[in-house]
Coordinates of C-alpha atoms in Angstrom, one line a residue:
X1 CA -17.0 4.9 21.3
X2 CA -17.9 7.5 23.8
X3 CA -15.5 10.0 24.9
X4 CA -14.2 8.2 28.1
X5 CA -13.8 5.0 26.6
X6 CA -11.5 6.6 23.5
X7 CA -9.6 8.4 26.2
X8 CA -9.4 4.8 27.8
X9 CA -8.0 3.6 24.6
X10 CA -5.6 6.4 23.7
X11 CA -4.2 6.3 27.2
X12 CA -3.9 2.5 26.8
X13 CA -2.0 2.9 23.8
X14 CA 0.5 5.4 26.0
X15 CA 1.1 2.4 28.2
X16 CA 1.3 0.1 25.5
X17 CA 3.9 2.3 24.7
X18 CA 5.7 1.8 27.7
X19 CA 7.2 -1.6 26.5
X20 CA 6.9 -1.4 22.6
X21 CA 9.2 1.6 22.2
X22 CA 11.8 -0.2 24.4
X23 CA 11.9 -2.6 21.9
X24 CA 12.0 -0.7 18.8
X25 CA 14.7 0.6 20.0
X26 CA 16.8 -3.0 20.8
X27 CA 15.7 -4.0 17.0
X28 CA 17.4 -1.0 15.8
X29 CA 20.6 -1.3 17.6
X30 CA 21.4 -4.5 15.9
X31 CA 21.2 -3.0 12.3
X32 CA 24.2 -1.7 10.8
X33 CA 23.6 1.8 9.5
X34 CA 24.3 0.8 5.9
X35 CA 23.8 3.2 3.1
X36 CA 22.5 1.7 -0.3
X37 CA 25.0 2.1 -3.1
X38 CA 24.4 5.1 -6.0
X39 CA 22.3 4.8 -8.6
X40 CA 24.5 4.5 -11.4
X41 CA 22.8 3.8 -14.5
X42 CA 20.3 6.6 -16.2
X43 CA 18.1 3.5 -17.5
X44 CA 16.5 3.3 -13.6
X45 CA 16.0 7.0 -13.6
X46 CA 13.3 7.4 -16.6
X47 CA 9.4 7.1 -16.0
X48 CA 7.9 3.9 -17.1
X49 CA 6.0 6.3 -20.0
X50 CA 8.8 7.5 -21.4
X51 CA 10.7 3.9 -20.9
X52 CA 7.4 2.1 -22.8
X53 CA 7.6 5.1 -25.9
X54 CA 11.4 4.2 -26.4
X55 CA 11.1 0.9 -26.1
X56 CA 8.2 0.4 -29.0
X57 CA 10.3 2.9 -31.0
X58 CA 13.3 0.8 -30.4
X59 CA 15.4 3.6 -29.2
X60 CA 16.2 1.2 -26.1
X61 CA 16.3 -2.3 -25.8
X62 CA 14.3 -3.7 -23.0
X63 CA 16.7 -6.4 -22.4
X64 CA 19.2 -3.7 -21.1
X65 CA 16.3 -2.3 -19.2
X66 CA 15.8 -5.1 -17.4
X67 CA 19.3 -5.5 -17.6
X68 CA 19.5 -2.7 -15.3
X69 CA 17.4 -3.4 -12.9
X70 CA 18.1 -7.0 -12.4
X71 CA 21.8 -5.1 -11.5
X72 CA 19.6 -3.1 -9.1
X73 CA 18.0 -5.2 -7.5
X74 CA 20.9 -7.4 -6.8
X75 CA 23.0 -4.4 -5.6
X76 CA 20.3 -3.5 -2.6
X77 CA 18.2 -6.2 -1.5
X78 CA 21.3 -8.0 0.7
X79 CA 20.5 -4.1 2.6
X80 CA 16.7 -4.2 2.6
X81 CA 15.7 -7.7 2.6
X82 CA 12.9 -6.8 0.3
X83 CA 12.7 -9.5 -2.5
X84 CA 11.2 -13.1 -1.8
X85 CA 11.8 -14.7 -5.2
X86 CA 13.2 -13.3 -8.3
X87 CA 12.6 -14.7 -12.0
X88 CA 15.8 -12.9 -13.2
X89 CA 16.3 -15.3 -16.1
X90 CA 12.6 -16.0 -17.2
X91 CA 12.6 -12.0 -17.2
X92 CA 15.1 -11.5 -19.7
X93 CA 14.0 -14.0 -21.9
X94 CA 11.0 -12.4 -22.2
X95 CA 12.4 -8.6 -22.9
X96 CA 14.7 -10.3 -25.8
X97 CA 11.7 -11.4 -26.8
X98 CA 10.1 -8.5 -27.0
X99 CA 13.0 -6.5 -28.7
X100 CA 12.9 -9.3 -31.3
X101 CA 9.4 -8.3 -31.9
X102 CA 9.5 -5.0 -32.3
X103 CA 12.4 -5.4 -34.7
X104 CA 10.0 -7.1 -37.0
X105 CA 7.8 -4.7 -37.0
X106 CA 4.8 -7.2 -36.5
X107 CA 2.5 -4.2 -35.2
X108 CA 2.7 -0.2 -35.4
X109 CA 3.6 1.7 -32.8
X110 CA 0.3 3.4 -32.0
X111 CA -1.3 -0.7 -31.4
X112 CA 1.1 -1.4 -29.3
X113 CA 1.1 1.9 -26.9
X114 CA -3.1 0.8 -27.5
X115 CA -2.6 -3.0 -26.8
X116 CA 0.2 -3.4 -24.7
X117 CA 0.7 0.2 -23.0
X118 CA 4.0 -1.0 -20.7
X119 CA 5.7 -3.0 -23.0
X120 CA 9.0 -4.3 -22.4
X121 CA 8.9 -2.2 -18.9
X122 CA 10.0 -4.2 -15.6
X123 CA 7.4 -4.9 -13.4
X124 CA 7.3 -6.1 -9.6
X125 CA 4.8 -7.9 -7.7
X126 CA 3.4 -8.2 -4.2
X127 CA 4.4 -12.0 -3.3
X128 CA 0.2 -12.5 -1.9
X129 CA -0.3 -11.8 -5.4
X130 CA -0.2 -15.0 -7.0
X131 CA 2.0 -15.3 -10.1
X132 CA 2.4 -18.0 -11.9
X133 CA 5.1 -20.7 -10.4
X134 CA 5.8 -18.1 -8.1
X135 CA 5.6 -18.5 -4.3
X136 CA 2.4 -16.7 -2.8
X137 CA 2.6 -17.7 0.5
X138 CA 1.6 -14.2 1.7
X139 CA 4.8 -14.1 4.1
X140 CA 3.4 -17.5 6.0
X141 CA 5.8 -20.6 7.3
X142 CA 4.4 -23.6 5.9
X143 CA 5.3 -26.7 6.1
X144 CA 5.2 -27.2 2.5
X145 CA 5.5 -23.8 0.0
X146 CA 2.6 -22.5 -1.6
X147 CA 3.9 -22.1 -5.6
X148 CA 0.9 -20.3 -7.5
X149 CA -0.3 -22.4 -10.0
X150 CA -1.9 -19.7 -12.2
X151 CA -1.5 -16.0 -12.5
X152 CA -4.1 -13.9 -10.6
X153 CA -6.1 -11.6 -12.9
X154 CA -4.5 -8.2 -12.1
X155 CA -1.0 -10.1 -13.0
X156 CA -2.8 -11.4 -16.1
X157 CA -3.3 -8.1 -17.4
X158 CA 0.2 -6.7 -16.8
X159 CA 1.4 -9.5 -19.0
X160 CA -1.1 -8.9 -21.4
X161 CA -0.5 -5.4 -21.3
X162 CA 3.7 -6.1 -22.3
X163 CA 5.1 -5.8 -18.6
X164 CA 7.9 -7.9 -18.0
X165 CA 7.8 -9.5 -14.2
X166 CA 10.7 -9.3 -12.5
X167 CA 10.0 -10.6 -8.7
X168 CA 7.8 -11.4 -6.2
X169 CA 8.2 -8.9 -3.0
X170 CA 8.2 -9.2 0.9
X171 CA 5.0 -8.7 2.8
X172 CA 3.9 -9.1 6.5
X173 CA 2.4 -12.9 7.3
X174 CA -1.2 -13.0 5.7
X175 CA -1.0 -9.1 5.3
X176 CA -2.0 -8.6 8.6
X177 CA 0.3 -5.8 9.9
X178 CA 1.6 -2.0 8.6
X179 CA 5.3 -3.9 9.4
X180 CA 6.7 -6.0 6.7
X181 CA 8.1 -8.7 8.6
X182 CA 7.6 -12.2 8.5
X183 CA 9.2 -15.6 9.8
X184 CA 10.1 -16.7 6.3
X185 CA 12.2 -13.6 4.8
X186 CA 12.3 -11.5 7.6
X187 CA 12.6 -7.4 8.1
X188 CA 12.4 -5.3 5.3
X189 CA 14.2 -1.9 5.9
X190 CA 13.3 1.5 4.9
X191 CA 15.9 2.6 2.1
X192 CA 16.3 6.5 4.0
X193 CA 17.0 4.8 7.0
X194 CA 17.7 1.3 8.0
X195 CA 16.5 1.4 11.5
X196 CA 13.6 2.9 10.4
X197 CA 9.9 1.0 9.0
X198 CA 9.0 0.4 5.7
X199 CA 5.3 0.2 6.3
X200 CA 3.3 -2.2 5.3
X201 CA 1.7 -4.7 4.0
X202 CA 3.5 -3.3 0.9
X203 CA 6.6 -2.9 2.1
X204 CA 9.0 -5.0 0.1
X205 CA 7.2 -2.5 -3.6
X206 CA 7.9 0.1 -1.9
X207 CA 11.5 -0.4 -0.4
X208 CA 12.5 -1.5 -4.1
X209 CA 10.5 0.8 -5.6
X210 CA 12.2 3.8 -3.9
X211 CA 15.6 2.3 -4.0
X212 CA 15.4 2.6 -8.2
X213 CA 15.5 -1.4 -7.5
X214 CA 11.9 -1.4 -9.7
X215 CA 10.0 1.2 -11.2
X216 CA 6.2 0.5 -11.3
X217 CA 4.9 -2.2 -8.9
X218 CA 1.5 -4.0 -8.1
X219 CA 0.6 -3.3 -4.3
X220 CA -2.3 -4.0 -2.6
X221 CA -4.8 -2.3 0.0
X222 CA -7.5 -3.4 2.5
X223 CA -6.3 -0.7 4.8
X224 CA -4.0 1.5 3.6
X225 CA -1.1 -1.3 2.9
X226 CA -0.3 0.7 -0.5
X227 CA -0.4 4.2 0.9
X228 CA 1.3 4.1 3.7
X229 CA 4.7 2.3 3.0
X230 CA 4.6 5.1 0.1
X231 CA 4.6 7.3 2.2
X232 CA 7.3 6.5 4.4
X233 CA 9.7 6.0 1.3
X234 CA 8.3 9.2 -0.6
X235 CA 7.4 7.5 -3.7
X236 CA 3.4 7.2 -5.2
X237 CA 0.8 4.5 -3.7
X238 CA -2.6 4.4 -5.2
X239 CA -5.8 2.7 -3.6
X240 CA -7.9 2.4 -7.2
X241 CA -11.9 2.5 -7.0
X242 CA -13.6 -0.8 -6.2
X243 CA -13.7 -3.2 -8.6
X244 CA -11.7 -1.2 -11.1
X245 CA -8.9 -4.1 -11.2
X246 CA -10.1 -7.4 -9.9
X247 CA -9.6 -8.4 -6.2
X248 CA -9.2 -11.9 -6.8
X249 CA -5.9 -13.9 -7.1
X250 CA -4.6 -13.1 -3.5
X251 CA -3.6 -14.8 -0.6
X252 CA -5.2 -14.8 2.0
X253 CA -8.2 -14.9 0.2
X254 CA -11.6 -13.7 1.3
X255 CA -15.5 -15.1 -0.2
X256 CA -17.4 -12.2 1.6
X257 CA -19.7 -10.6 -1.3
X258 CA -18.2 -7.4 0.1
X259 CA -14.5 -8.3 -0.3
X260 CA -13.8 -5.7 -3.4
X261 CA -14.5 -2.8 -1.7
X262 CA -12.3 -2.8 1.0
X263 CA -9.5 -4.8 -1.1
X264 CA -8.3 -3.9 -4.3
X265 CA -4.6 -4.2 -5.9
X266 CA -2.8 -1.4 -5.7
X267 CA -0.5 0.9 -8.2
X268 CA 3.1 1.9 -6.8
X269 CA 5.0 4.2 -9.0
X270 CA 8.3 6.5 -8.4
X271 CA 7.3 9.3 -10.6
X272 CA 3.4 10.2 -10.4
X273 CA 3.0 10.1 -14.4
X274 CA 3.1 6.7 -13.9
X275 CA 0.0 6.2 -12.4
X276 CA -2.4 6.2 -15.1
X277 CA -0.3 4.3 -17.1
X278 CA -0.2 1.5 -14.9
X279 CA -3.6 1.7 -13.5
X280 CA -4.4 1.6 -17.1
X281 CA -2.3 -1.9 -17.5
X282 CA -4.0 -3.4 -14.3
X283 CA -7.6 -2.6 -14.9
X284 CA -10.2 -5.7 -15.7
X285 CA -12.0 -5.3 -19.0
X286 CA -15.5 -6.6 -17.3
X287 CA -14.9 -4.2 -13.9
X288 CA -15.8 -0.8 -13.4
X289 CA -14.8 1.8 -16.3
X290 CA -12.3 4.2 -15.0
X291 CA -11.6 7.5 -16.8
X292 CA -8.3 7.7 -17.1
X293 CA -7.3 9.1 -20.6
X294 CA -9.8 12.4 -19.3
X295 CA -7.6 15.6 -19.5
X296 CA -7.9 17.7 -16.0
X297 CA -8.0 21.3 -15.4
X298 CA -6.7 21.8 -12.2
X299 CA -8.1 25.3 -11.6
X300 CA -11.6 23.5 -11.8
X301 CA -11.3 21.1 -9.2
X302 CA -12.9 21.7 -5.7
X303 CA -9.9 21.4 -3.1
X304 CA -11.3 20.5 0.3
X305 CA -8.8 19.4 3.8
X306 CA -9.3 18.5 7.1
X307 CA -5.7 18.7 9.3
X308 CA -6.6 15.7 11.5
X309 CA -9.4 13.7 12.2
X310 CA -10.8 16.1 14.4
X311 CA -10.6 17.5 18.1
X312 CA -12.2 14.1 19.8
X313 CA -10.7 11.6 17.5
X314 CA -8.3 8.9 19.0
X315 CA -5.4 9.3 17.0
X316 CA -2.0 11.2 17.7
X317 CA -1.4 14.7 17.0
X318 CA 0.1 15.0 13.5
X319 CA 3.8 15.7 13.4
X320 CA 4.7 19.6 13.2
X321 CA 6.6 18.5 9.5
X322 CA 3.5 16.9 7.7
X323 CA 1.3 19.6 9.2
X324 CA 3.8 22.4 7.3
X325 CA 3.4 19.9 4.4
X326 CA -0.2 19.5 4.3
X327 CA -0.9 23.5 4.7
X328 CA 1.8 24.2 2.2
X329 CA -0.4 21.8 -0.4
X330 CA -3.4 23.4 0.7
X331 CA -2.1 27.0 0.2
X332 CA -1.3 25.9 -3.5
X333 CA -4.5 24.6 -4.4
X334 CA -6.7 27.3 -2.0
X335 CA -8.4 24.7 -0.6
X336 CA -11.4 25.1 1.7
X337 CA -11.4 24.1 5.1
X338 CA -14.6 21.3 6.1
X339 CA -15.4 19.3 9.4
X340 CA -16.4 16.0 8.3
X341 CA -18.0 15.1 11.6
X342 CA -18.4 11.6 11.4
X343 CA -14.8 10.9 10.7
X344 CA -14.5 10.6 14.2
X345 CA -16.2 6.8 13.9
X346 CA -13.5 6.2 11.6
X347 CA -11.5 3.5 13.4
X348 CA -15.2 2.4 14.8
X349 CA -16.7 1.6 11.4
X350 CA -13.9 0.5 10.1
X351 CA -12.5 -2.4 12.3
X352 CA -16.3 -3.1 13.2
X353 CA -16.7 -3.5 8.9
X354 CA -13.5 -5.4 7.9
X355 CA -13.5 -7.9 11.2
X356 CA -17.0 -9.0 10.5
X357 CA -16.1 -10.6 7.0
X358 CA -16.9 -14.2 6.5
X359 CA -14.5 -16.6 5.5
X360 CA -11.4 -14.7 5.1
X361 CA -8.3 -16.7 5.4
X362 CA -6.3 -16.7 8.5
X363 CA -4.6 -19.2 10.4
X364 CA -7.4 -20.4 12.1
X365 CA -9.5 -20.6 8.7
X366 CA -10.6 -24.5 8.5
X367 CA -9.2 -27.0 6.2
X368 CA -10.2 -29.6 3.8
X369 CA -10.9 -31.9 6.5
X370 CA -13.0 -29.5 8.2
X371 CA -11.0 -28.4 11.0
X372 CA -9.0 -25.4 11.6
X373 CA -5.4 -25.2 11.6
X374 CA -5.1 -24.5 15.0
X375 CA -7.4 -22.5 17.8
X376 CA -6.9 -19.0 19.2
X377 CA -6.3 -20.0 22.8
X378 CA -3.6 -22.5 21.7
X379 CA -2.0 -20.4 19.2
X380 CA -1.5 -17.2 22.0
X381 CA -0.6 -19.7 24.3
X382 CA 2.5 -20.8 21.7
X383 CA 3.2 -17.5 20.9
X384 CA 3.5 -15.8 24.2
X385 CA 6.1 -19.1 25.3
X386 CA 7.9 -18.8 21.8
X387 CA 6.3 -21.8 20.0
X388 CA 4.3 -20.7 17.4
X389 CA 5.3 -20.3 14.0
X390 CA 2.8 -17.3 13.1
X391 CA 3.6 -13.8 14.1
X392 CA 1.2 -11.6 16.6
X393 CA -1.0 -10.0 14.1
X394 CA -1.8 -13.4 12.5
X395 CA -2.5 -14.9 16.4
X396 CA -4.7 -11.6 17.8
X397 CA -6.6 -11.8 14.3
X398 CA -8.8 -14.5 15.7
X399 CA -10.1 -13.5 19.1
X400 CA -10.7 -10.0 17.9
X401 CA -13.1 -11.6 15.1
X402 CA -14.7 -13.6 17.8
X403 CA -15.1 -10.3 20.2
X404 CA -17.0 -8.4 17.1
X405 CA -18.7 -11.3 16.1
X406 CA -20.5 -12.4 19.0
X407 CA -20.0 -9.7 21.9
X408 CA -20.9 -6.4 20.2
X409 CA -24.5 -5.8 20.4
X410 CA -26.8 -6.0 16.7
X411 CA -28.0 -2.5 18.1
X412 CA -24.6 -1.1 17.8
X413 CA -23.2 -2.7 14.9
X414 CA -26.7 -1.3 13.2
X415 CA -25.8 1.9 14.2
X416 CA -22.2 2.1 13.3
X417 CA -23.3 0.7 10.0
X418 CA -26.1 3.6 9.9
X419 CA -22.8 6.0 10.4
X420 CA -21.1 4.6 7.8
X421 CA -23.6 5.1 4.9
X422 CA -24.0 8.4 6.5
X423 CA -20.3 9.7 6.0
X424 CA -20.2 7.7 2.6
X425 CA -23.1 10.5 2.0
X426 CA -21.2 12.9 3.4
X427 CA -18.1 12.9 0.8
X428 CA -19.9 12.8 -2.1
X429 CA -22.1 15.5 -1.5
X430 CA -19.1 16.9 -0.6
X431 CA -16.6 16.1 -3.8
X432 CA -19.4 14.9 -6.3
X433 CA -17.5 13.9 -9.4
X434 CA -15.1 17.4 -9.5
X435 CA -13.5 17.4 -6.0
X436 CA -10.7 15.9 -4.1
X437 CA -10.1 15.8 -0.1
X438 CA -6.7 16.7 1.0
X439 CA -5.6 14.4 4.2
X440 CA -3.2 13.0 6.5
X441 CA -1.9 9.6 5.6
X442 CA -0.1 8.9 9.0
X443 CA 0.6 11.4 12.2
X444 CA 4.3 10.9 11.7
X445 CA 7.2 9.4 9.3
X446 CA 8.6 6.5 9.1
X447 CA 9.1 5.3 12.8
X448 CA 11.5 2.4 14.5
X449 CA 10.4 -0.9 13.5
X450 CA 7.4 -2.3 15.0
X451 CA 6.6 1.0 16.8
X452 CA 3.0 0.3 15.2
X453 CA 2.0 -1.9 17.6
X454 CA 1.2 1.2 19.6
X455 CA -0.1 3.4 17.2
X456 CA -2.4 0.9 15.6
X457 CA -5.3 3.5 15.9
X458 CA -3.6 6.0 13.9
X459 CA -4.0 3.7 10.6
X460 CA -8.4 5.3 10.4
X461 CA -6.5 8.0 8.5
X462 CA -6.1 5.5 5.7
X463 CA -8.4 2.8 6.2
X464 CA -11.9 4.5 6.7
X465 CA -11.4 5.0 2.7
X466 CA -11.7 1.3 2.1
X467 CA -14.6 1.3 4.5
X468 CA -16.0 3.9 2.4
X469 CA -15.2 2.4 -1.0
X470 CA -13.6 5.4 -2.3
X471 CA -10.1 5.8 -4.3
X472 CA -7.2 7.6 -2.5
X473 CA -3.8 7.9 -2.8
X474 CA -0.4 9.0 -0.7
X475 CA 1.8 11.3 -2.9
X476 CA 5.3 12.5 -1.8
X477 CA 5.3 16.3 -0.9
X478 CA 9.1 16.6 0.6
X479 CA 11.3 15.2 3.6
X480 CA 11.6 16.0 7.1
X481 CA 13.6 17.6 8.9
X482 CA 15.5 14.1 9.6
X483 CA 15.4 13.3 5.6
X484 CA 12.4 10.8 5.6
X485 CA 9.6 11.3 3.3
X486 CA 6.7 12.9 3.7
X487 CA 3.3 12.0 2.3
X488 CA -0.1 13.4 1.6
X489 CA -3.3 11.2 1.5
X490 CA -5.6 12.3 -1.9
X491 CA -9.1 11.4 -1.8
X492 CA -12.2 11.6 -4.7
X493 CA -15.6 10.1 -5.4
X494 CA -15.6 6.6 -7.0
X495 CA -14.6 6.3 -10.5
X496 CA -12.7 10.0 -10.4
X497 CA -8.9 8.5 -10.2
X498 CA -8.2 10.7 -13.0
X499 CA -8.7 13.5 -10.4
X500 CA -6.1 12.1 -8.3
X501 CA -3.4 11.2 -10.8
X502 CA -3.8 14.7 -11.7
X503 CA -3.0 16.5 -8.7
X504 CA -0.5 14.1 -8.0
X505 CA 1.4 15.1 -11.2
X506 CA 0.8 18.6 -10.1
X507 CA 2.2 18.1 -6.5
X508 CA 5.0 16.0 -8.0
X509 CA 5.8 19.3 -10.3
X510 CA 5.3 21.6 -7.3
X511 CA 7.8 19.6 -4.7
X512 CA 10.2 17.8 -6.8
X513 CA 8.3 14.5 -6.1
X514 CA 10.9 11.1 -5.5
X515 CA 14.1 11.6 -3.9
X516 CA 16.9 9.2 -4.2
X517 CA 17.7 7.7 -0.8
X518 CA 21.3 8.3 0.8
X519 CA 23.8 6.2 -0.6
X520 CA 28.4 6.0 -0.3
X521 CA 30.4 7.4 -2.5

């Protein structure tokens, strides 16, 4: 975009403004400002490595794990709305199970931290993740329910690799929006503050997640769905490399050749020495190897930052808070200051880039019968008199495909292209395989529900790094100065997640990490 039409577009977004924020603002008055209740049993405060160690030793059981956060999960989701359907029973069958074996003392204790490295340890799941028997409707109204009828391969592998499924969670209608709201379960709410967003797409791990409601949780992220509903609840999401844990299983679904590298399941984890651990139980055997057992030296990684996306770029200035954050981080690791310029095609290369795959699923994707469910100009017309059963991001999906499709020129789809490879170039020249790039996630915290809709721009802080095909993660660095969590966005090269984890461990160390949301008593 040229510098008059991105002023055009930010100052549309400030008129856009004009009547979104008035209605954030009516959505919060109607909810109650509930807080959750305390977290009162020590079982849903220990990391899933030290949970999986006692439970092969059999110093806990991982029936009262579960237990526990069955209890949990029960106690908050009437407050956040965050569960879609539970397996409750199923769940505990399985940990007895599990405790049964390791009384017999069928395998050491070294195989099973080698073969099944979360064993026994509760597990949640993203409900467009299809589990077995388990809805995966990805947060659509149907006229009949979608039931999985075979585990995708990410969820494969946590079973194989011992983790007990508790749940499938809430997610935006086809995954389309950074709201998690839907016509089938509704609004998720943000644990710190009710009135305030949980993010999305992954908003229903995260709100559970940072309640102590679950402890490790499979996400995904096509732009940024993982990382920024962990920021806003100040827990760990983690965008893995392409390819490292298989993008296949999920609904909507996708046949472009190029599908796994912008999408690829996610890890969500309260504590940051999690990560590993469950990136370790996610990862397919035949994808790409992943170096995750590699010890780090911290005073040997290259530190690199930018503050924003630079002095032309469309988004909003970053909040006063996360800039103190991000500086503070950067102060502890001495990183060096770069200007990436090409991060100002960002939004460019990445809308341009994801709207331009073939045949992913939406609601005007074509049946069996070779028709489509329904047609754009229909569907807006339904939606805009209060007929139509899909929400807006689903409805505005399809004409914005058909505007990139057929009304940008070749010329500048080449050439945005031609930028992207370019900036690709640009960060690994610039990290190789011993650097990390220090980021904003998001210019602000959590905001009012569905204040989004007019910041939609700011989201190239988190998606140009599936454009890119590189791993990145949000990590909690503190709170505001009105309590909400604050997040900061960790970059490296392709296959360098160990780099990641490891400053995330470091930054959890530094600040404290997770902080238990308000609650009564």
């Amino acid at each position: 975009m040229s510098w008059a039409i991105r002023r055009l577009l930010r100052g549309a977004m400030h008129v856009f403004s004009w009547f979104v924020v008035p209605y954030t603002y009516l959505v919060s008055a109607r909810i109650r400002s509930n807080r959750l209740p305390p977290i009162e049993n020590p079982l849903l405060q220990i990391p899933a490595v030290t949970l999986a160690a006692k439970i092969r030793t059999g110093q806990i059981k991982s029936e009262d794990v579960v237990s526990a956060y069955i209890e949990r999960c029960r106690q908050v989701n009437p407050i956040l709305n965050a569960i879609v359907e539970e397996r409750f029973e199923h769940a505990l069958q399985e940990a007895r199970q599990i405790d049964d074996e390791i009384a017999k003392k069928l395998r050491t204790e070294e195989q099973m931290m080698t073969e099944t490295p979360i064993l026994g340890v509760p597990v949640t799941i993203k409900e467009s993740l299809a589990v077995k028997g388990m809805s995966n409707t990805g947060g659509r109204k149907l006229k009949k329910k979608r039931i999985a009828q075979q585990d995708s391969p990410v969820v494969e592998q946590i079973r194989k690799s011992g983790g007990v499924i508790l749940l499938v969670s809430n997610t935006p209608e086809l995954c389309l929006c950074w709201e998690t709201y839907n016509k089938c379960t509704g609004l998720t709410k943000n644990p710190y503050n009710l009135k305030r967003t949980v993010g999305g797409s992954s908003g229903g791990e995260a709100a559970l997640i940072s309640s102590a409601a679950s402890l490790i949780g499979v996400t995904t992220d096509i732009a940024g769905s993982s990382r920024l509903p962990a920021a806003f609840v100040g827990v760990f999401g983690h965008k893995p490399s392409p390819f490292s844990v298989s993008p296949y299983g999920h609904n909507p679904s996708c046949e472009d050749e190029s599908w796994g590298n912008f999408f690829t399941p996610g890890a969500m984890c309260r504590y940051a020495e999690d990560l590993p651990l469950l990136l370790k139980a996610m990862s397919d055997p035949s994808g790409v190897p992943l170096s995750l057992e590699t010890t780090v030296n911290l005073t040997e990684i290259n530190y690199f930052y930018m503050e924003n996306d630079g002095p032309t770029g469309l988004t909003e200035p970053i909040q006063p808070d996360i800039q103190a954050a991000i500086q503070n981080v950067v102060n502890h690791f001495n990183a060096e200051k770069v200007h990436l310029k090409r991060l100002i095609w960002a939004l460019d290369i990445s809308i341009c880039k994801m709207l331009r795959m073939k045949n992913i699923e939406t609601i005007y994707t074509q049946q069996h019968d070779g028709q489509p469910n329904t047609t754009a100009g229909k569907e807006l017309l339904k939606y805009f008199c209060g007929c139509s059963d899909s929400d807006l991001p689903s409805v505005v999906i399809g004409p914005m495909q058909h505007i990139v499709q057929n009304y940008i020129p070749s010329s500048r789809l080449a050439f945005l292209d031609e930028q992207t490879e370019l900036l690709r170039k640009d960060f690994l020249d610039l990290l190789g395989k011993n650097g990390v790039f220090i980021y904003p996630v998001f210019p602000n915290t959590a905001h009012r529900h569905f204040a989004i809709f007019h910041k939609l721009v700011d989201t190239s802080y988190m998606m140009v790094f599936n454009t890119l095909g590189f791993p990145a993660a949000s990590c909690m660095v503190g709170l505001d100065r009105e309590k909400l969590p604050i997040g900061v966005q960790i970059v490296a090269s392709p296959g360098q997640d160990h780099l990641i984890f490891a400053v995330a461990q470091e930054l959890e160390r530094k600040y404290g990490g997770w902080v238990p949301p308000p609650s009564h008593g």
